[in-house]
Amino acid sequence: MICTFAKKLFENPSNGYCVALFQTDDSSVPEEARKKDKWPSSKITFTGFGYKIPATDAIQLDIIGKWKKSQKYGIQFAIEQCAEIVPPTVEGIVGYLSSGLIRGVSEITARKITDKFGLRALEIIEKEPKRLSEIRGLSDKKIERIVESFSRNKELRNIVSFLSPYDISLNKASKIYDKFGVKSMEILNETPYDLCAVKGFGFLTVDKIALKVKCKPNDKMRIRACADYLMTEFEAKGHVYVPQQELRDACFGQLNQGFKITAVTADEIRNALIEEIRAGRLVNNNGLIYHPMMFQREVELAKSLSDRSLLSPPEWGDVEGALDRAQAKREITLSDAQCEAVRMCFHNNLSLITGGPGTGKTTVLKVIIDVYRDLTGSDDILLAAPTGKAAKRMAEGTGMLTAKTLHSALGLTKEEDKEAHCSIKSGLVIVDEMSMVDIRLAHRLFRNMDSKTTVVLVGDVDQLPSIGPGNVFRDMLQSECIPVVRLDTVFRQSGVSRIVLNAEKIRNGTTGLFYGNDFNFIDTASEEETLEMIKRCYFDEVKKSGLEHVQILAPRREMGETSVLHINNTIRDIINPYVGEKNELYYDGRRFRIHDKIIQNKNMDGISNGDIGVIESVFTNDDEKFAAIRFSDGTEKCYAEDALGVISLAYALTIHKSQGSEYSTVIIPVLMRYYHMLKRNLIYTAITRAKKKVILIGEKRALMAGIHQNDSSKRNSLLAERVKQYVGDKK
């Protein structure tokens, strides 16, 4: 049916879904579908809905679909396919180009194009785009944007239409085009499992699409994609490898889910996995299955650690004298364990220091730095940590001018960087918050560090392990091949903080906690009441301490009224309400406003994963919206609206995301609905983020249950065993 867009009634920007009024001369429109009273016109007016419908009356639309009737909305046209018909006139082409469908084309630009090429303007853009450079005033950058947007707009409409039954957002559909370009529809129809290579398209989503386009359930591509998905899922849970039979069983369960009879046999899975191993896409190490890169990282890291542990340390000179002078200078007396930690660092090439809050780790680091300077007369020292916040705390705590993130020290400016761009040649390297470092980052660190460097790794082994695969710091300790000192005496202030005392109790699995002004528990009867109390406490504490010093930490990111996503939206709408569209940006279903508190979720040049900032302004440049963000260290960066996937609201964070950070006050919901997530190390990590005050809100039995649940779920890793083996082989 040929029609024209008349009026938008509803739009969901996150997936491109639109309900609108359309006008046509086509008499086949059912009488009951015609809008005669509300929309008087000589044309026939009706309601239609679909995805990525061009919202402009500058062109005609050729739509294909079906009439659908609902009790609430009556008869409407469900648009399945939509083709643009641009009027074959100069004015029609100008109207189309300047309608907003093509990025970067104003009416002035559209007229420049038609003045030059007349009725061939669209043909030139599509088939001879280089000729646009003949137009005076069109920069190469603008031409590139026009051509890309023209092509993208056409292809994206087909992709969105094809994927509309699967609730795929417009942003996700755009990622398909970004990956495959004009071949996108061919991929969707012929080799849909290739979509698994697109970020945001997991096997579960792709499998629904693939089975719909007639892929056989036992297709080798399906089994391969499933195995890769499951390997990635195991890695997301912290495992470096998967036992072979466990992978086979998981594949069998996943591939046959939803089928009444066995669709894929165990033999078909076994044979497909054998092919994957022969092709080098998986590694079988004595019945343990690895991704090839993961196997390489574990082996190479174990060799690096064993080599360093066996190297003789430099000839430092009088370490004891330097240690005495450092204590005298700082007017302190270290405990025996603290002195032993300092000596260990100068008697070995690689050393480990572990201890909880208040056990004097920072004091030990200060003295190590003093002793190094005394013995070498040099400041050739690198302080590093996994996150920007942790690095900043490290620099402040030790009195050093700077500390770097590990990514920065290695020259890894982007998350996806495969190789480090910098080698580390400092005489002394101290890495803090080592429990946060996964096997990928640890491998890069030791691979790119000079063998003569003295390395000190510091952390709290009782905190949550790294988000990424492996349990590197714990594995190093358990290898028993690397020198270690455990600091276990609490030294903080005379009136010892209840936070520190309770951290020690929780670490030991003791539930008899001390409560008072700096450590509160507020009982609530429901999740709704918990949310209300979180809001009340948050606003009270922000008034006292300021926005940047108060942080809500929740166990769960999604689902529920006390999830991070729900708390963030609730708090933001109160503390920073909507004041107009021009002050907002929209990305994949999420809104951002001027003055929003945000967190960076990806390493980028000059900005680290975990950095906190505030949106200072929203502005438009060359028809594109931008957010100007100022981060807590003063760094400023502008983000285009379509690049806001790397940030999220930060009034509330997950406990995992808060690792390496400290706040004056933390507010933590603890409810039985999180029972499966509430583990001792999660609670321990959450409360040790607070410097001055902890407020726990919820059910006390949930807190007690969590303290009793020691996270004994072992991560599959052979790092400790490999280090032992390599050290034994070399002795």
CSV table of C-alpha atoms in Angstrom, one decimal, residues 74-234:
chain,number,residue,atom,x,y,z
A,74,GLY,CA,-9.1,-1.4,17.2
A,75,ILE,CA,-7.9,-2.2,13.7
A,76,GLN,CA,-4.3,-1.1,12.9
A,77,PHE,CA,-1.8,-1.9,10.2
A,78,ALA,CA,1.2,-4.0,11.3
A,79,ILE,CA,4.0,-2.9,9.0
A,80,GLU,CA,6.4,-5.7,8.1
A,81,GLN,CA,8.3,-4.1,5.3
A,82,CYS,CA,8.6,-0.4,4.4
A,83,ALA,CA,10.2,1.1,1.3
A,84,GLU,CA,10.8,4.8,0.7
A,85,ILE,CA,9.4,6.4,-2.5
A,86,VAL,CA,11.1,9.7,-3.0
A,87,PRO,CA,9.1,12.0,-5.3
A,88,PRO,CA,11.0,12.4,-8.7
A,89,THR,CA,11.3,16.1,-8.3
A,90,VAL,CA,14.0,18.4,-7.0
A,91,GLU,CA,11.8,19.5,-4.1
A,92,GLY,CA,10.9,15.9,-3.3
A,93,ILE,CA,14.6,15.0,-3.1
A,94,VAL,CA,15.4,18.1,-1.0
A,95,GLY,CA,12.6,17.2,1.4
A,96,TYR,CA,13.9,13.7,1.7
A,97,LEU,CA,17.5,14.6,2.3
A,98,SER,CA,16.7,17.3,4.8
A,99,SER,CA,14.0,15.3,6.6
A,100,GLY,CA,16.3,14.2,9.4
A,101,LEU,CA,16.6,10.7,8.1
A,102,ILE,CA,20.1,11.4,6.7
A,103,ARG,CA,22.6,12.7,9.4
A,104,GLY,CA,24.3,16.0,8.7
A,105,VAL,CA,22.0,17.2,5.8
A,106,SER,CA,20.2,20.4,6.4
A,107,GLU,CA,18.0,22.0,3.8
A,108,ILE,CA,20.9,24.2,2.7
A,109,THR,CA,23.1,21.2,2.2
A,110,ALA,CA,20.3,19.3,0.4
A,111,ARG,CA,19.9,22.2,-2.0
A,112,LYS,CA,23.6,22.3,-2.7
A,113,ILE,CA,23.5,18.6,-3.7
A,114,THR,CA,20.4,19.0,-5.9
A,115,ASP,CA,21.7,22.2,-7.5
A,116,LYS,CA,24.8,20.2,-8.6
A,117,PHE,CA,23.2,16.9,-9.5
A,118,GLY,CA,19.5,17.6,-10.0
A,119,LEU,CA,17.3,14.5,-10.1
A,120,ARG,CA,20.4,12.2,-10.0
A,121,ALA,CA,21.3,13.4,-6.5
A,122,LEU,CA,20.3,10.2,-4.7
A,123,GLU,CA,21.9,8.0,-7.4
A,124,ILE,CA,25.1,10.0,-7.0
A,125,ILE,CA,25.1,9.5,-3.2
A,126,GLU,CA,24.5,5.8,-3.5
A,127,LYS,CA,26.7,4.9,-6.5
A,128,GLU,CA,29.2,7.7,-7.1
A,129,PRO,CA,29.7,9.2,-3.6
A,130,LYS,CA,33.2,10.6,-4.4
A,131,ARG,CA,31.5,13.1,-6.7
A,132,LEU,CA,30.0,14.9,-3.7
A,133,SER,CA,33.5,16.5,-3.3
A,134,GLU,CA,32.6,18.5,-6.4
A,135,ILE,CA,30.3,20.6,-4.2
A,136,ARG,CA,31.9,23.6,-2.7
A,137,GLY,CA,31.7,23.8,1.1
A,138,LEU,CA,31.2,20.0,1.7
A,139,SER,CA,34.2,18.7,3.8
A,140,ASP,CA,35.4,15.2,3.4
A,141,LYS,CA,34.2,14.4,6.9
A,142,LYS,CA,30.7,15.7,6.1
A,143,ILE,CA,30.6,13.8,2.8
A,144,GLU,CA,31.6,10.6,4.6
A,145,ARG,CA,28.9,11.1,7.2
A,146,ILE,CA,26.2,11.7,4.6
A,147,VAL,CA,27.1,8.7,2.5
A,148,GLU,CA,27.5,6.4,5.5
A,149,SER,CA,24.1,7.6,6.9
A,150,PHE,CA,22.4,7.2,3.6
A,151,SER,CA,23.6,3.6,3.2
A,152,ARG,CA,23.1,2.8,6.9
A,153,ASN,CA,19.6,4.2,6.9
A,154,LYS,CA,18.5,1.9,4.0
A,155,GLU,CA,20.2,-1.2,5.4
A,156,LEU,CA,19.2,-0.6,9.0
A,157,ARG,CA,15.6,-0.5,8.1
A,158,ASN,CA,15.8,-4.0,6.6
A,159,ILE,CA,17.7,-5.3,9.6
A,160,VAL,CA,15.3,-3.9,12.2
A,161,SER,CA,12.3,-5.2,10.2
A,162,PHE,CA,13.9,-8.6,10.0
A,163,LEU,CA,14.7,-8.7,13.7
A,164,SER,CA,11.4,-7.1,14.9
A,165,PRO,CA,9.9,-10.4,16.3
A,166,TYR,CA,13.0,-10.8,18.6
A,167,ASP,CA,12.8,-7.6,20.5
A,168,ILE,CA,16.2,-6.4,19.3
A,169,SER,CA,17.0,-2.8,20.2
A,170,LEU,CA,17.8,-0.3,17.5
A,171,ASN,CA,21.3,0.1,19.1
A,172,LYS,CA,21.9,-3.7,18.8
A,173,ALA,CA,20.7,-3.7,15.2
A,174,SER,CA,23.1,-0.9,14.5
A,175,LYS,CA,26.0,-3.1,15.8
A,176,ILE,CA,25.1,-5.7,13.2
A,177,TYR,CA,25.5,-3.1,10.4
A,178,ASP,CA,28.7,-1.8,12.0
A,179,LYS,CA,30.1,-5.3,11.9
A,180,PHE,CA,28.9,-6.5,8.5
A,181,GLY,CA,27.8,-3.4,6.5
A,182,VAL,CA,25.9,-4.1,3.3
A,183,LYS,CA,26.3,-7.9,3.9
A,184,SER,CA,24.2,-7.8,7.0
A,185,MET,CA,21.0,-9.2,5.5
A,186,GLU,CA,23.0,-11.9,3.7
A,187,ILE,CA,24.5,-12.9,7.1
A,188,LEU,CA,21.1,-12.9,8.8
A,189,ASN,CA,19.6,-15.2,6.2
A,190,GLU,CA,22.6,-17.5,5.3
A,191,THR,CA,25.0,-17.7,8.3
A,192,PRO,CA,23.1,-16.3,11.3
A,193,TYR,CA,25.5,-17.8,13.9
A,194,ASP,CA,28.1,-15.3,12.6
A,195,LEU,CA,26.1,-12.8,14.7
A,196,CYS,CA,27.7,-14.3,17.8
A,197,ALA,CA,30.8,-12.2,16.9
A,198,VAL,CA,28.7,-9.0,17.4
A,199,LYS,CA,28.9,-7.6,20.9
A,200,GLY,CA,25.5,-7.9,22.6
A,201,PHE,CA,24.4,-10.9,20.6
A,202,GLY,CA,24.8,-14.0,22.7
A,203,PHE,CA,24.1,-17.5,21.5
A,204,LEU,CA,20.6,-17.6,23.1
A,205,THR,CA,19.4,-14.6,21.0
A,206,VAL,CA,21.1,-15.8,17.8
A,207,ASP,CA,19.8,-19.3,18.2
A,208,LYS,CA,16.2,-18.2,18.1
A,209,ILE,CA,16.9,-16.2,14.9
A,210,ALA,CA,18.9,-19.1,13.3
A,211,LEU,CA,16.3,-21.8,14.0
A,212,LYS,CA,13.7,-19.5,12.5
A,213,VAL,CA,15.6,-19.2,9.2
A,214,LYS,CA,15.6,-22.9,8.9
A,215,CYS,CA,19.1,-23.8,10.4
A,216,LYS,CA,19.1,-27.5,11.4
A,217,PRO,CA,19.3,-28.1,15.2
A,218,ASN,CA,22.3,-30.4,14.7
A,219,ASP,CA,24.1,-28.1,12.3
A,220,LYS,CA,27.9,-28.0,13.2
A,221,MET,CA,27.8,-24.2,13.2
A,222,ARG,CA,25.2,-24.3,15.9
A,223,ILE,CA,27.1,-26.7,18.0
A,224,ARG,CA,30.3,-24.7,17.6
A,225,ALA,CA,28.5,-21.4,18.5
A,226,CYS,CA,27.0,-23.1,21.5
A,227,ALA,CA,30.3,-24.4,22.7
A,228,ASP,CA,32.0,-21.0,22.3
A,229,TYR,CA,29.1,-19.3,24.2
A,230,LEU,CA,29.3,-21.8,27.1
A,231,MET,CA,33.1,-21.4,27.3
A,232,THR,CA,32.6,-17.6,27.5
A,233,GLU,CA,29.9,-18.1,30.2
A,234,PHE,CA,32.3,-20.3,32.2
